[in-house]
PDB file of C-alpha atoms and ligand atoms in Angstrom:
ATOM      1  CA  UNK T  18       0.000   0.000   0.000  1.00  0.00           C
ATOM      2  CA  UNK T  19       1.365   3.407  -0.992  1.00  0.00           C
ATOM      3  CA  UNK T  20      -0.615   6.162   0.622  1.00  0.00           C
ATOM      4  CA  UNK T  21      -0.254   9.918   0.982  1.00  0.00           C
ATOM      5  CA  UNK T  22      -2.032  11.715   3.849  1.00  0.00           C
ATOM      6  CA  UNK T  23      -3.219  15.265   3.130  1.00  0.00           C
ATOM      7  CA  UNK T  24      -5.109  17.698   5.342  1.00  0.00           C
ATOM      8  CA  UNK T  25      -4.795  20.907   7.322  1.00  0.00           C
ATOM      9  CA  UNK T  26      -2.344  21.087  10.209  1.00  0.00           C
ATOM     10  CA  UNK T  27      -4.065  19.239  13.064  1.00  0.00           C
ATOM     11  CA  UNK T  28      -6.324  17.215  10.729  1.00  0.00           C
ATOM     12  CA  UNK T  29      -5.113  13.933  12.235  1.00  0.00           C
ATOM     13  CA  UNK T  30      -2.488  12.807   9.710  1.00  0.00           C
ATOM     14  CA  UNK T  31      -0.086  11.679  12.425  1.00  0.00           C
ATOM     15  CA  UNK T  32      -2.832  10.061  14.513  1.00  0.00           C
ATOM     16  CA  UNK T  33      -4.316   8.091  11.607  1.00  0.00           C
ATOM     17  CA  UNK T  34      -0.851   7.289  10.236  1.00  0.00           C
ATOM     18  CA  UNK T  35       0.007   5.542  13.503  1.00  0.00           C
ATOM     19  CA  UNK T  36      -3.251   3.542  13.433  1.00  0.00           C
ATOM     20  CA  UNK T  37      -2.602   2.431   9.848  1.00  0.00           C
ATOM     21  CA  UNK T  38       0.930   1.349  10.733  1.00  0.00           C
ATOM     22  CA  UNK T  39      -0.351  -0.656  13.711  1.00  0.00           C
ATOM     23  CA  UNK T  40      -2.844  -2.533  11.563  1.00  0.00           C
ATOM     24  CA  UNK T  41      -0.986  -2.894   8.274  1.00  0.00           C
ATOM     25  CA  UNK T  42       2.665  -2.910   9.412  1.00  0.00           C
ATOM     26  CA  UNK T  43       3.887  -0.432   6.804  1.00  0.00           C
ATOM     27  CA  UNK T  44       6.063   2.503   7.870  1.00  0.00           C
ATOM     28  CA  UNK T  45       4.503   5.860   8.697  1.00  0.00           C
ATOM     29  CA  UNK T  46       6.860   8.537   7.418  1.00  0.00           C
ATOM     30  CA  UNK T  47       6.244  12.074   8.664  1.00  0.00           C
ATOM     31  CA  UNK T  48       8.524  14.684   7.094  1.00  0.00           C
ATOM     32  CA  UNK T  49       7.623  17.031   9.960  1.00  0.00           C
ATOM     33  CA  UNK T  50       8.893  14.458  12.494  1.00  0.00           C
ATOM     34  CA  UNK T  51      12.060  13.827  10.460  1.00  0.00           C
ATOM     35  CA  UNK T  52      12.719  17.572  10.314  1.00  0.00           C
ATOM     36  CA  UNK T  53      12.074  18.001  14.065  1.00  0.00           C
ATOM     37  CA  UNK T  54      14.551  15.152  14.764  1.00  0.00           C
ATOM     38  CA  UNK T  55      17.137  16.893  12.578  1.00  0.00           C
ATOM     39  CA  UNK T  56      16.532  20.178  14.425  1.00  0.00           C
ATOM     40  CA  UNK T  57      16.927  18.448  17.804  1.00  0.00           C
ATOM     41  CA  UNK T  58      20.173  16.799  16.692  1.00  0.00           C
ATOM     42  CA  UNK T  59      21.638  20.178  15.697  1.00  0.00           C
ATOM     43  CA  UNK T  60      22.766  18.809  12.297  1.00  0.00           C
ATOM     44  CA  UNK T  61      23.433  21.328   9.472  1.00  0.00           C
ATOM     45  CA  UNK T  62      20.160  20.235   7.838  1.00  0.00           C
ATOM     46  CA  UNK T  63      18.334  20.772  11.134  1.00  0.00           C
ATOM     47  CA  UNK T  64      19.852  24.224  11.605  1.00  0.00           C
ATOM     48  CA  UNK T  65      18.777  25.222   8.099  1.00  0.00           C
ATOM     49  CA  UNK T  66      15.245  23.863   8.632  1.00  0.00           C
ATOM     50  CA  UNK T  67      14.715  25.439  12.049  1.00  0.00           C
ATOM     51  CA  UNK T  68      14.310  28.982  10.702  1.00  0.00           C
ATOM     52  CA  UNK T  69      11.358  27.829   8.591  1.00  0.00           C
ATOM     53  CA  UNK T  70       9.626  25.328  10.867  1.00  0.00           C
ATOM     54  CA  UNK T  71       9.679  27.605  13.927  1.00  0.00           C
ATOM     55  CA  UNK T  72       7.726  30.275  12.001  1.00  0.00           C
ATOM     56  CA  UNK T  73       5.295  27.792  10.479  1.00  0.00           C
ATOM     57  CA  UNK T  74       6.674  28.166   6.948  1.00  0.00           C
ATOM     58  CA  UNK T  75       7.565  25.285   4.654  1.00  0.00           C
ATOM     59  CA  UNK T  76      11.208  24.332   4.326  1.00  0.00           C
ATOM     60  CA  UNK T  77      12.487  24.708   0.732  1.00  0.00           C
ATOM     61  CA  UNK T  78      11.389  21.972  -1.685  1.00  0.00           C
ATOM     62  CA  UNK T  79      14.999  20.831  -2.253  1.00  0.00           C
ATOM     63  CA  UNK T  80      15.406  20.089   1.451  1.00  0.00           C
ATOM     64  CA  UNK T  81      12.098  18.218   1.812  1.00  0.00           C
ATOM     65  CA  UNK T  82      12.789  16.233  -1.368  1.00  0.00           C
ATOM     66  CA  UNK T  83      16.271  15.277  -0.129  1.00  0.00           C
ATOM     67  CA  UNK T  84      14.818  14.001   3.150  1.00  0.00           C
ATOM     68  CA  UNK T  85      12.067  11.901   1.558  1.00  0.00           C
ATOM     69  CA  UNK T  86      14.275  10.587  -1.246  1.00  0.00           C
ATOM     70  CA  UNK T  87      16.716   9.217   1.306  1.00  0.00           C
ATOM     71  CA  UNK T  88      14.001   7.764   3.543  1.00  0.00           C
ATOM     72  CA  UNK T  89      12.230   5.938   0.716  1.00  0.00           C
ATOM     73  CA  UNK T  90      15.449   4.036  -0.081  1.00  0.00           C
ATOM     74  CA  UNK T  91      15.340   2.288   3.323  1.00  0.00           C
ATOM     75  CA  UNK T  92      14.550  -1.460   3.189  1.00  0.00           C
ATOM     76  CA  UNK T  93      11.377  -1.114   5.296  1.00  0.00           C
ATOM     77  CA  UNK T  94       9.766   0.865   2.457  1.00  0.00           C
ATOM     78  CA  UNK T  95       9.902  -2.064   0.016  1.00  0.00           C
ATOM     79  CA  UNK T  96       6.387  -3.239   0.962  1.00  0.00           C
ATOM     80  CA  UNK T  97       4.758   0.193   0.900  1.00  0.00           C
ATOM     81  CA  UNK T  98       4.518   3.308   3.067  1.00  0.00           C
ATOM     82  CA  UNK T  99       2.320   6.072   4.422  1.00  0.00           C
ATOM     83  CA  UNK T 100       3.618   9.565   3.698  1.00  0.00           C
ATOM     84  CA  UNK T 101       2.449  12.201   6.176  1.00  0.00           C
ATOM     85  CA  UNK T 102       3.287  15.808   5.265  1.00  0.00           C
ATOM     86  CA  UNK T 103       4.820  15.029   1.882  1.00  0.00           C
ATOM     87  CA  UNK T 104       4.126  16.183  -0.796  1.00  0.00           C
ATOM     88  CA  UNK T 105       3.231  19.672   0.371  1.00  0.00           C
ATOM     89  CA  UNK T 106       3.714  21.549  -2.884  1.00  0.00           C
ATOM     90  CA  UNK T 107       2.834  20.602  -6.447  1.00  0.00           C
ATOM     91  CA  UNK T 108       6.553  20.532  -7.196  1.00  0.00           C
ATOM     92  CA  UNK T 109       7.045  17.887  -4.493  1.00  0.00           C
ATOM     93  CA  UNK T 110       4.078  15.889  -5.864  1.00  0.00           C
ATOM     94  CA  UNK T 111       5.552  15.915  -9.374  1.00  0.00           C
ATOM     95  CA  UNK T 112       8.939  14.850  -7.987  1.00  0.00           C
ATOM     96  CA  UNK T 113       7.324  11.945  -6.131  1.00  0.00           C
ATOM     97  CA  UNK T 114       5.442  10.746  -9.218  1.00  0.00           C
ATOM     98  CA  UNK T 115       8.547  10.974 -11.406  1.00  0.00           C
ATOM     99  CA  UNK T 116      10.684   9.190  -8.851  1.00  0.00           C
ATOM    100  CA  UNK T 117       8.172   6.397  -8.242  1.00  0.00           C
ATOM    101  CA  UNK T 118       7.580   5.910 -11.974  1.00  0.00           C
ATOM    102  CA  UNK T 119      11.167   4.613 -12.161  1.00  0.00           C
ATOM    103  CA  UNK T 120      10.176   1.634  -9.993  1.00  0.00           C
ATOM    104  CA  UNK T 121       6.595   1.367 -11.233  1.00  0.00           C
ATOM    105  CA  UNK T 122       5.317   1.899  -7.682  1.00  0.00           C
ATOM    106  CA  UNK T 123       3.248   5.082  -7.694  1.00  0.00           C
ATOM    107  CA  UNK T 124       0.954   6.637  -5.094  1.00  0.00           C
ATOM    108  CA  UNK T 125      -2.289   4.616  -4.939  1.00  0.00           C
ATOM    109  CA  UNK T 126      -4.320   6.751  -2.525  1.00  0.00           C
ATOM    110  CA  UNK T 127      -4.072  10.446  -1.694  1.00  0.00           C
ATOM    111  CA  UNK T 128      -6.296  10.765   1.345  1.00  0.00           C
ATOM    112  CA  UNK T 129      -7.555  14.208   2.335  1.00  0.00           C
ATOM    113  CA  UNK T 130      -8.561  14.269   6.019  1.00  0.00           C
ATOM    114  CA  UNK T 131     -11.024  17.138   6.154  1.00  0.00           C
ATOM    115  CA  UNK T 132     -11.519  19.487   9.115  1.00  0.00           C
ATOM    116  CA  UNK T 133     -12.350  23.200   9.428  1.00  0.00           C
ATOM    117  CA  UNK T 134      -9.638  25.782  10.217  1.00  0.00           C
ATOM    118  CA  UNK T 135     -11.382  26.531  13.564  1.00  0.00           C
ATOM    119  CA  UNK T 136     -11.122  22.875  14.601  1.00  0.00           C
ATOM    120  CA  UNK T 137      -7.482  22.851  13.443  1.00  0.00           C
ATOM    121  CA  UNK T 138      -6.608  25.673  15.855  1.00  0.00           C
ATOM    122  CA  UNK T 139      -8.491  23.973  18.732  1.00  0.00           C
ATOM    123  CA  UNK T 140      -6.565  20.759  18.163  1.00  0.00           C
ATOM    124  CA  UNK T 141      -3.126  22.268  17.634  1.00  0.00           C
ATOM    125  CA  UNK T 142      -3.222  24.540  20.673  1.00  0.00           C
ATOM    126  CA  UNK T 143      -4.087  21.621  22.987  1.00  0.00           C
ATOM    127  CA  UNK T 144      -1.854  18.989  21.422  1.00  0.00           C
ATOM    128  CA  UNK T 145       0.924  17.422  23.482  1.00  0.00           C
ATOM    129  CA  UNK T 146       3.576  15.107  22.065  1.00  0.00           C
ATOM    130  CA  UNK T 147       5.964  12.675  23.699  1.00  0.00           C
ATOM    131  CA  UNK T 148       9.498  14.058  23.806  1.00  0.00           C
ATOM    132  CA  UNK T 149      10.860  10.501  23.522  1.00  0.00           C
ATOM    133  CA  UNK T 150       8.728   8.512  21.053  1.00  0.00           C
ATOM    134  CA  UNK T 151       6.671  11.269  19.382  1.00  0.00           C
ATOM    135  CA  UNK T 152       3.258   9.788  20.364  1.00  0.00           C
ATOM    136  CA  UNK T 153       0.490  12.384  19.957  1.00  0.00           C
ATOM    137  CA  UNK T 154      -2.091  13.339  22.632  1.00  0.00           C
ATOM    138  CA  UNK T 155      -4.688  16.056  23.177  1.00  0.00           C
ATOM    139  CA  UNK T 156      -5.570  17.694  26.492  1.00  0.00           C
ATOM    140  CA  UNK T 157      -9.314  17.211  25.870  1.00  0.00           C
ATOM    141  CA  UNK T 158      -9.861  14.736  23.034  1.00  0.00           C
ATOM    142  CA  UNK T 159      -7.129  12.157  23.604  1.00  0.00           C
ATOM    143  CA  UNK T 160      -5.603  12.361  27.053  1.00  0.00           C
ATOM    144  CA  UNK T 161      -2.626  10.395  28.317  1.00  0.00           C
ATOM    145  CA  UNK T 162      -3.524   8.232  31.334  1.00  0.00           C
ATOM    146  CA  UNK T 163      -0.636   9.522  33.461  1.00  0.00           C
ATOM    147  CA  UNK T 164      -0.237  13.255  34.121  1.00  0.00           C
ATOM    148  CA  UNK T 165       2.245  14.716  31.619  1.00  0.00           C
ATOM    149  CA  UNK T 166       3.836  11.387  30.708  1.00  0.00           C
ATOM    150  CA  UNK T 167       3.481   9.161  27.663  1.00  0.00           C
ATOM    151  CA  UNK T 168       1.351   5.987  27.987  1.00  0.00           C
ATOM    152  CA  UNK T 169       3.629   4.128  25.597  1.00  0.00           C
ATOM    153  CA  UNK T 170       7.142   4.900  26.847  1.00  0.00           C
ATOM    154  CA  UNK T 171       6.840   7.093  29.954  1.00  0.00           C
ATOM    155  CA  UNK T 172       8.557  10.044  28.218  1.00  0.00           C
ATOM    156  CA  UNK T 173       7.656  13.640  29.155  1.00  0.00           C
ATOM    157  CA  UNK T 174       4.824  15.222  27.182  1.00  0.00           C
ATOM    158  CA  UNK T 175       5.691  18.593  25.634  1.00  0.00           C
ATOM    159  CA  UNK T 176       4.136  21.196  23.353  1.00  0.00           C
ATOM    160  CA  UNK T 177       5.625  21.521  19.857  1.00  0.00           C
ATOM    161  CA  UNK T 178       7.337  24.888  19.352  1.00  0.00           C
ATOM    162  CA  UNK T 179       5.163  25.565  16.275  1.00  0.00           C
ATOM    163  CA  UNK T 180       1.927  24.829  18.180  1.00  0.00           C
ATOM    164  CA  UNK T 181       1.223  28.362  19.395  1.00  0.00           C
ATOM    165  CA  UNK T 182      -2.034  29.886  18.132  1.00  0.00           C
ATOM    166  CA  UNK T 183      -0.170  32.530  16.112  1.00  0.00           C
ATOM    167  CA  UNK T 184       2.144  30.057  14.363  1.00  0.00           C
ATOM    168  CA  UNK T 185      -0.749  27.684  13.807  1.00  0.00           C
ATOM    169  CA  UNK T 186      -2.663  30.410  11.966  1.00  0.00           C
ATOM    170  CA  UNK T 187       0.330  31.013   9.697  1.00  0.00           C
ATOM    171  CA  UNK T 188       0.561  27.256   9.026  1.00  0.00           C
ATOM    172  CA  UNK T 189      -3.104  27.277   7.964  1.00  0.00           C
ATOM    173  CA  UNK T 190      -2.471  30.185   5.556  1.00  0.00           C
ATOM    174  CA  UNK T 191       0.592  28.426   4.166  1.00  0.00           C
ATOM    175  CA  UNK T 192      -1.468  25.268   3.675  1.00  0.00           C
ATOM    176  CA  UNK T 193      -4.154  27.073   1.677  1.00  0.00           C
ATOM    177  CA  UNK T 194      -1.648  28.770  -0.629  1.00  0.00           C
ATOM    178  CA  UNK T 195       1.019  26.099  -1.098  1.00  0.00           C
ATOM    179  CA  UNK T 196      -0.494  22.719  -0.191  1.00  0.00           C
ATOM    180  CA  UNK T 197      -4.161  22.913  -1.161  1.00  0.00           C
ATOM    181  CA  UNK T 198      -3.201  22.801  -4.886  1.00  0.00           C
ATOM    182  CA  UNK T 199      -1.757  19.328  -4.191  1.00  0.00           C
ATOM    183  CA  UNK T 200      -5.319  18.136  -3.438  1.00  0.00           C
ATOM    184  CA  UNK T 201      -6.342  19.217  -6.961  1.00  0.00           C
ATOM    185  CA  UNK T 202      -3.227  17.599  -8.416  1.00  0.00           C
ATOM    186  CA  UNK T 203      -4.305  14.189  -7.097  1.00  0.00           C
ATOM    187  CA  UNK T 204      -7.967  14.783  -7.977  1.00  0.00           C
ATOM    188  CA  UNK T 205      -7.006  15.360 -11.606  1.00  0.00           C
ATOM    189  CA  UNK T 206      -5.294  11.983 -11.780  1.00  0.00           C
ATOM    190  CA  UNK T 207      -8.196  10.138 -10.068  1.00  0.00           C
ATOM    191  CA  UNK T 208      -6.272   9.257  -6.896  1.00  0.00           C
ATOM    192  CA  UNK T 209      -7.982  11.576  -4.417  1.00  0.00           C
ATOM    193  CA  UNK T 210     -10.182  10.245  -1.594  1.00  0.00           C
ATOM    194  CA  UNK T 211     -11.452  12.088   1.448  1.00  0.00           C
ATOM    195  CA  UNK T 212     -12.735  11.334   4.943  1.00  0.00           C
ATOM    196  CA  UNK T 213     -14.528  13.473   7.524  1.00  0.00           C
ATOM    197  CA  UNK T 214     -11.714  14.225   9.985  1.00  0.00           C
ATOM    198  CA  UNK T 215     -14.052  15.776  12.570  1.00  0.00           C
ATOM    199  CA  UNK T 216     -15.529  12.449  13.646  1.00  0.00           C
ATOM    200  CA  UNK T 217     -14.064  10.638  16.670  1.00  0.00           C
ATOM    201  CA  UNK T 218     -10.571   9.209  16.092  1.00  0.00           C
ATOM    202  CA  UNK T 219     -11.834   5.609  15.969  1.00  0.00           C
ATOM    203  CA  UNK T 220     -14.608   6.502  13.520  1.00  0.00           C
ATOM    204  CA  UNK T 221     -12.188   8.325  11.232  1.00  0.00           C
ATOM    205  CA  UNK T 222      -9.992   5.234  11.324  1.00  0.00           C
ATOM    206  CA  UNK T 223     -12.950   2.985  10.444  1.00  0.00           C
ATOM    207  CA  UNK T 224     -13.461   5.069   7.278  1.00  0.00           C
ATOM    208  CA  UNK T 225      -9.744   5.078   6.487  1.00  0.00           C
ATOM    209  CA  UNK T 226      -9.530   1.340   7.045  1.00  0.00           C
ATOM    210  CA  UNK T 227     -12.475   0.561   4.815  1.00  0.00           C
ATOM    211  CA  UNK T 228     -10.890   2.606   2.031  1.00  0.00           C
ATOM    212  CA  UNK T 229      -7.487   0.953   2.422  1.00  0.00           C
ATOM    213  CA  UNK T 230      -8.942  -2.543   2.489  1.00  0.00           C
ATOM    214  CA  UNK T 231     -10.301  -1.932  -1.027  1.00  0.00           C
ATOM    215  CA  UNK T 232      -6.709  -1.546  -2.206  1.00  0.00           C
ATOM    216  CA  UNK T 233      -4.914  -4.058   0.014  1.00  0.00           C
ATOM    217  CA  UNK T 234      -3.503  -7.230  -1.525  1.00  0.00           C
ATOM    218  CA  UNK T 235      -5.748 -10.235  -0.808  1.00  0.00           C
ATOM    219  CA  UNK T 236      -4.262 -12.768   1.589  1.00  0.00           C
ATOM    220  CA  UNK T 237      -3.457 -16.275   0.262  1.00  0.00           C
ATOM    221  CA  UNK T 238      -6.624 -17.611   1.953  1.00  0.00           C
ATOM    222  CA  UNK T 239      -8.811 -14.941   0.386  1.00  0.00           C
ATOM    223  CA  UNK T 240      -7.303 -15.658  -3.043  1.00  0.00           C
ATOM    224  CA  UNK T 241      -8.128 -19.356  -2.712  1.00  0.00           C
ATOM    225  CA  UNK T 242     -11.630 -18.531  -1.452  1.00  0.00           C
ATOM    226  CA  UNK T 243     -12.166 -16.111  -4.322  1.00  0.00           C
ATOM    227  CA  UNK T 244     -11.050 -18.687  -6.894  1.00  0.00           C
ATOM    228  CA  UNK T 245     -13.682 -21.196  -5.843  1.00  0.00           C
TER     229      UNK T 245
HETATM  230  P1  AP5 P   7       4.019  18.561  10.226  1.00  0.00           P
HETATM  231  O1  AP5 P   7       4.650  17.966  11.386  1.00  0.00           O
HETATM  232  O2  AP5 P   7       3.654  17.701   9.081  1.00  0.00           O
HETATM  233  O3  AP5 P   7       2.768  19.408  10.712  1.00  0.00           O
HETATM  234  P2  AP5 P   7       1.330  19.710  10.057  1.00  0.00           P
HETATM  235  O4  AP5 P   7       1.097  19.365   8.643  1.00  0.00           O
HETATM  236  O5  AP5 P   7       1.122  21.133  10.385  1.00  0.00           O
HETATM  237  O6  AP5 P   7       0.387  18.721  10.733  1.00  0.00           O
HETATM  238  P3  AP5 P   7       0.321  18.428  12.246  1.00  0.00           P
HETATM  239  O7  AP5 P   7       1.400  17.481  12.625  1.00  0.00           O
HETATM  240  O8  AP5 P   7       0.217  19.712  13.007  1.00  0.00           O
HETATM  241  O9  AP5 P   7      -1.129  17.751  12.352  1.00  0.00           O
HETATM  242  P4  AP5 P   7      -1.604  16.291  12.045  1.00  0.00           P
HETATM  243  O10 AP5 P   7      -2.492  16.336  10.858  1.00  0.00           O
HETATM  244  O11 AP5 P   7      -0.478  15.311  12.035  1.00  0.00           O
HETATM  245  O12 AP5 P   7      -2.548  16.044  13.304  1.00  0.00           O
HETATM  246  P5  AP5 P   7      -2.339  15.110  14.626  1.00  0.00           P
HETATM  247  O13 AP5 P   7      -2.566  13.691  14.279  1.00  0.00           O
HETATM  248  O14 AP5 P   7      -1.079  15.465  15.334  1.00  0.00           O
HETATM  249  O15 AP5 P   7       4.960  19.710   9.644  1.00  0.00           O
HETATM  250  C1  AP5 P   7       5.541  20.653  10.508  1.00  0.00           C
HETATM  251  C2  AP5 P   7       6.455  21.593   9.729  1.00  0.00           C
HETATM  252  O16 AP5 P   7       7.510  20.850   9.092  1.00  0.00           O
HETATM  253  C3  AP5 P   7       5.809  22.395   8.589  1.00  0.00           C
HETATM  254  O17 AP5 P   7       5.166  23.556   9.072  1.00  0.00           O
HETATM  255  C4  AP5 P   7       7.039  22.709   7.733  1.00  0.00           C
HETATM  256  O18 AP5 P   7       7.807  23.735   8.293  1.00  0.00           O
HETATM  257  C5  AP5 P   7       7.861  21.431   7.830  1.00  0.00           C
HETATM  258  N1  AP5 P   7       7.552  20.436   6.778  1.00  0.00           N
HETATM  259  C6  AP5 P   7       7.082  19.167   6.963  1.00  0.00           C
HETATM  260  N2  AP5 P   7       6.948  18.532   5.792  1.00  0.00           N
HETATM  261  C7  AP5 P   7       7.344  19.416   4.829  1.00  0.00           C
HETATM  262  C8  AP5 P   7       7.419  19.339   3.411  1.00  0.00           C
HETATM  263  N3  AP5 P   7       7.064  18.228   2.735  1.00  0.00           N
HETATM  264  N4  AP5 P   7       7.844  20.435   2.730  1.00  0.00           N
HETATM  265  C9  AP5 P   7       8.214  21.556   3.384  1.00  0.00           C
HETATM  266  N5  AP5 P   7       8.158  21.699   4.730  1.00  0.00           N
HETATM  267  C10 AP5 P   7       7.737  20.622   5.452  1.00  0.00           C
HETATM  268  O19 AP5 P   7      -3.612  15.600  15.477  1.00  0.00           O
HETATM  269  C11 AP5 P   7      -3.676  16.924  15.981  1.00  0.00           C
HETATM  270  C12 AP5 P   7      -4.299  16.916  17.399  1.00  0.00           C
HETATM  271  O20 AP5 P   7      -5.673  16.568  17.280  1.00  0.00           O
HETATM  272  C13 AP5 P   7      -3.676  15.902  18.351  1.00  0.00           C
HETATM  273  O21 AP5 P   7      -3.688  16.451  19.641  1.00  0.00           O
HETATM  274  C14 AP5 P   7      -4.627  14.676  18.270  1.00  0.00           C
HETATM  275  O22 AP5 P   7      -4.648  13.952  19.481  1.00  0.00           O
HETATM  276  C15 AP5 P   7      -5.961  15.353  17.989  1.00  0.00           C
HETATM  277  N6  AP5 P   7      -6.831  14.591  17.090  1.00  0.00           N
HETATM  278  C16 AP5 P   7      -6.483  13.898  15.972  1.00  0.00           C
HETATM  279  N7  AP5 P   7      -7.570  13.361  15.379  1.00  0.00           N
HETATM  280  C17 AP5 P   7      -8.637  13.742  16.131  1.00  0.00           C
HETATM  281  C18 AP5 P   7     -10.036  13.509  16.034  1.00  0.00           C
HETATM  282  N8  AP5 P   7     -10.568  12.777  15.039  1.00  0.00           N
HETATM  283  N9  AP5 P   7     -10.825  14.037  16.992  1.00  0.00           N
HETATM  284  C19 AP5 P   7     -10.320  14.780  18.002  1.00  0.00           C
HETATM  285  N10 AP5 P   7      -8.995  15.031  18.154  1.00  0.00           N
HETATM  286  C20 AP5 P   7      -8.158  14.526  17.225  1.00  0.00           C
HETATM  287 MG1   MG P   8       1.611  15.478  12.333  1.00  0.00          MG
END
């Protein structure tokens, strides 16, 4: 399965990406997370990216393309992947199509998780993430069981530096200008699907799952059953 997750900041790309990985065992690749790791490590790439990410602007296409190109070469991507936050410009989408055409393994589903800008701000301003494993929580909608610590690894929960209301509003503007055209790009080639992202997390996943299962390879048992 080769899937691209689209949607406003806070739409639930990371949350649904994790659920898909749990069920289907394919890697969930978030360019935002990869960039934040680079920033935290203090690498030259991270230093370059920090000036953009901290203001809620996109990093230059060349940088994002370099990151994803490298990541897609890793062996765990051989059986498919979920891209979260890439492509974010039409130029990135064209790059991805051209690159994947070389191995005849193009994007099958571009899934737009739809929420309103008002809901996006509500979610972003109350989001907390694990400083160790990156797990995502929400102070109202999806609370960790322990106070301020991650259910999965016990790491401290923190607020992302770009999760202030002001930066979030800039990220929404950037999305409308630079990323929304990507939705049309996939619509034109018949690969665009959408789900209502404002439903409860488990209900959004039920919709996502039913879409993915239409594309998933049948198991050996199903193939035999179907042949009868
Ligand atoms: P990135 O990390 O991708 O941020 P984003 O697109 O702004 O998206 P978010 O991570 O904020 O939201 P999400 O959709 O993952 O929602 P989540 O599941 O966390 O990118 C950050 C930055 O990196 C960019 O601004 C840019 O600078 C740079 N960058 C990254 N990729 C780039 C690229 N390709 N090119 C250039 N620059 C790039 O959910 C949000 C909250 O809501 C959570 O608290 C969650 O618990 C809650 N929630 C989720 N679903 C539901 C639900 N159904 N109901 C109630 N609450 C929910
Ligand atoms: Mg995310």
